[in-house]
XYZ file of C-alpha atoms in Angstrom:
209
model
C 291.798 4.035 76.629
C 289.179 5.217 74.130
C 285.927 3.262 73.965
C 285.077 1.411 70.771
C 282.167 2.750 68.801
C 279.883 -0.293 68.313
C 278.428 1.048 65.057
C 281.884 1.629 63.600
C 282.915 -1.870 64.670
C 279.904 -3.463 62.940
C 280.574 -1.481 59.751
C 284.210 -2.581 59.770
C 283.210 -6.244 60.104
C 280.697 -5.926 57.248
C 283.331 -4.326 55.011
C 285.729 -7.165 55.749
C 283.047 -9.712 54.884
C 282.255 -7.990 51.592
C 285.951 -7.865 50.723
C 286.274 -11.581 51.444
C 283.318 -12.383 49.184
C 284.791 -10.231 46.415
C 288.099 -12.085 46.622
C 286.257 -15.438 46.500
C 284.188 -14.358 43.504
C 287.252 -13.137 41.647
C 289.044 -16.425 42.311
C 286.135 -18.640 41.243
C 285.150 -16.580 38.222
C 282.037 -14.592 37.237
C 279.858 -17.686 36.725
C 280.418 -18.944 40.274
C 279.896 -15.455 41.664
C 276.572 -15.148 39.825
C 275.365 -18.492 41.210
C 276.307 -17.501 44.761
C 274.641 -14.111 44.392
C 271.453 -15.661 42.992
C 271.358 -18.236 45.805
C 271.527 -15.610 48.554
C 269.008 -13.336 46.833
C 266.524 -16.194 46.566
C 266.900 -17.223 50.216
C 266.884 -13.728 51.669
C 264.733 -11.902 49.168
C 261.365 -12.732 50.670
C 260.283 -15.179 47.970
C 259.090 -17.847 50.398
C 255.345 -18.088 50.918
C 253.039 -20.398 52.852
C 250.613 -22.823 51.273
C 247.881 -24.992 52.751
C 247.739 -28.473 51.226
C 244.748 -30.739 51.763
C 244.517 -34.270 50.391
C 243.829 -37.909 51.240
C 246.032 -41.009 51.332
C 244.600 -44.400 50.353
C 246.278 -46.772 52.828
C 245.827 -50.382 51.667
C 247.252 -52.438 54.508
C 248.621 -55.970 54.610
C 245.756 -58.361 53.843
C 244.119 -56.139 51.243
C 243.993 -57.696 47.783
C 245.816 -54.670 46.322
C 247.993 -53.856 49.342
C 250.418 -50.928 49.086
C 251.888 -51.387 52.590
C 254.160 -54.326 53.470
C 256.144 -55.389 56.512
C 259.830 -55.671 55.599
C 261.486 -56.216 59.006
C 260.731 -56.960 62.643
C 262.533 -57.500 65.947
C 262.630 -60.588 68.123
C 260.232 -58.842 70.514
C 257.720 -57.850 67.800
C 255.463 -60.956 67.943
C 255.010 -60.709 71.729
C 254.922 -56.945 72.215
C 251.325 -55.585 72.295
C 252.405 -52.590 70.212
C 254.424 -54.586 67.629
C 257.628 -52.843 68.646
C 260.299 -53.142 65.957
C 257.941 -53.761 63.062
C 259.054 -51.852 59.943
C 256.739 -51.219 56.991
C 257.407 -49.806 53.536
C 254.560 -48.101 51.694
C 253.639 -46.665 48.315
C 250.147 -45.217 48.873
C 248.011 -43.297 46.432
C 247.399 -39.592 47.166
C 243.985 -38.336 46.054
C 242.135 -35.031 45.980
C 239.075 -36.461 47.753
C 238.470 -39.365 50.151
C 237.155 -41.770 47.497
C 239.676 -44.150 45.962
C 238.623 -43.115 42.448
C 239.027 -39.426 43.275
C 241.520 -37.412 41.216
C 245.029 -38.797 41.757
C 247.625 -36.241 42.864
C 250.664 -38.390 43.623
C 252.090 -41.060 45.916
C 253.108 -41.302 49.557
C 256.281 -43.356 49.782
C 258.490 -44.205 52.738
C 258.987 -46.188 55.911
C 257.073 -46.462 59.187
C 258.502 -48.112 62.292
C 256.742 -49.133 65.498
C 259.201 -47.391 67.802
C 257.456 -47.243 71.197
C 257.441 -50.123 73.674
C 254.443 -48.876 75.628
C 252.026 -47.382 73.081
C 251.349 -47.127 69.360
C 254.049 -44.554 68.592
C 255.137 -44.775 64.970
C 258.343 -43.221 63.621
C 257.368 -41.770 60.229
C 259.682 -41.173 57.267
C 257.433 -40.124 54.384
C 257.851 -38.464 51.009
C 254.808 -37.049 49.223
C 255.580 -37.051 45.504
C 253.119 -35.004 43.445
C 252.591 -35.777 39.751
C 249.463 -33.656 39.250
C 248.067 -30.352 40.474
C 249.858 -27.123 41.341
C 253.032 -28.823 42.544
C 253.443 -31.392 39.796
C 257.021 -32.739 39.932
C 257.748 -31.546 43.482
C 257.991 -33.623 46.649
C 257.486 -32.902 50.345
C 259.200 -34.763 53.198
C 257.800 -35.500 56.654
C 259.744 -37.010 59.524
C 258.477 -37.481 63.072
C 256.525 -39.388 65.703
C 252.933 -40.403 65.026
C 250.850 -41.387 68.060
C 248.220 -43.105 65.944
C 245.578 -43.397 68.674
C 245.257 -39.599 68.896
C 242.353 -38.109 66.922
C 244.733 -35.662 65.210
C 248.465 -36.210 64.861
C 250.970 -33.411 64.215
C 254.079 -34.160 62.163
C 256.906 -31.809 61.116
C 257.676 -30.905 57.510
C 261.457 -31.137 57.153
C 262.136 -30.396 53.491
C 261.392 -31.300 49.918
C 262.322 -30.809 46.280
C 261.211 -28.507 43.483
C 258.812 -25.898 44.846
C 259.412 -27.291 48.348
C 263.167 -26.749 48.560
C 263.999 -25.618 52.112
C 260.378 -26.331 53.107
C 259.392 -26.167 56.756
C 256.011 -26.422 58.412
C 253.714 -29.013 59.922
C 251.141 -31.600 58.916
C 247.975 -32.714 60.686
C 247.022 -36.312 59.988
C 243.598 -37.713 60.869
C 241.919 -41.015 60.084
C 239.050 -40.298 57.715
C 237.884 -43.912 57.656
C 239.094 -47.355 58.687
C 237.817 -50.802 57.649
C 239.687 -53.514 59.585
C 237.884 -56.277 57.665
C 239.340 -55.219 54.307
C 242.527 -53.650 55.808
C 241.686 -50.351 54.109
C 242.151 -46.945 55.696
C 241.813 -43.429 54.321
C 244.069 -40.838 55.959
C 243.369 -37.117 55.707
C 246.265 -34.644 55.616
C 246.227 -30.894 56.124
C 249.694 -29.405 55.687
C 250.944 -25.855 56.183
C 254.347 -25.419 54.611
C 256.607 -22.847 53.034
C 257.299 -23.057 49.317
C 259.297 -21.183 46.708
C 257.027 -18.641 45.043
C 259.134 -18.750 41.869
C 257.374 -22.041 41.147
C 253.923 -20.521 41.571
C 252.625 -16.965 41.487
C 249.360 -17.527 43.321
C 248.174 -15.921 46.541
C 250.022 -16.341 49.819
C 247.589 -18.759 51.430
C 245.806 -21.068 49.007
C 244.224 -24.462 48.734
C 245.945 -27.098 46.643
C-alpha cells in the first residue's frame, strides 16, 4: 500500500476547508461573508499590541463619609471568622492619574469582591475598569482572580474588555499606595500590561497611559 504524502494531505484538507467557507458565504450572502472575512483578518492580522497602564484607585471603605464600597451580603460564619469569610462587597471607586484624590479622573472601578478564603485574607476579585478619559475613553477592562491582600504586590489576570480591549489578555499588579484605617481610606496603585486593538490607537507598541 502506497504511503500518504503528508504535505498533499494537508493541502487537501485546506482546500476542503476553503470550499466549505465559500459555500457558507454564498448561502449567507456577500454582507455576511464580508463580516466573517473582516473578523478573521482583524484577529489574525497582527493588529494586537501591548500597552502598559498605570493609575490609582481611590478606595473609600465602609465608615468613610463618602464611601464607595459597601457590604451587600455575608455568610453565617462571617462575624466569627477572623478573615470575614463570605463577606461580599460592591464598589464604585474613582480611578485617577495620580495618587491624590483630586488628581485627573480617568474612570471608575466597579465590581464585586468576596472574602473567599477561610484561613487568610484571600479576596475573589471581579472588577471592571471603565475609562471615560484618556487614551482609552469609552473602553473597559475586566479583571478576575484571587487577591491575597497581605502580599506587598498582588498579581491578577486580565480576562477581557470592551472597545479597544476586546479579546484583551494580560496581567495586573496591584499594590497599596497608602492606607488610613482611621478614615477608612486607601489608595491602590495598578500597573497593567494588556493587549489591545491597535485600530483604536496608532501609538507605539509599549506606551504609558
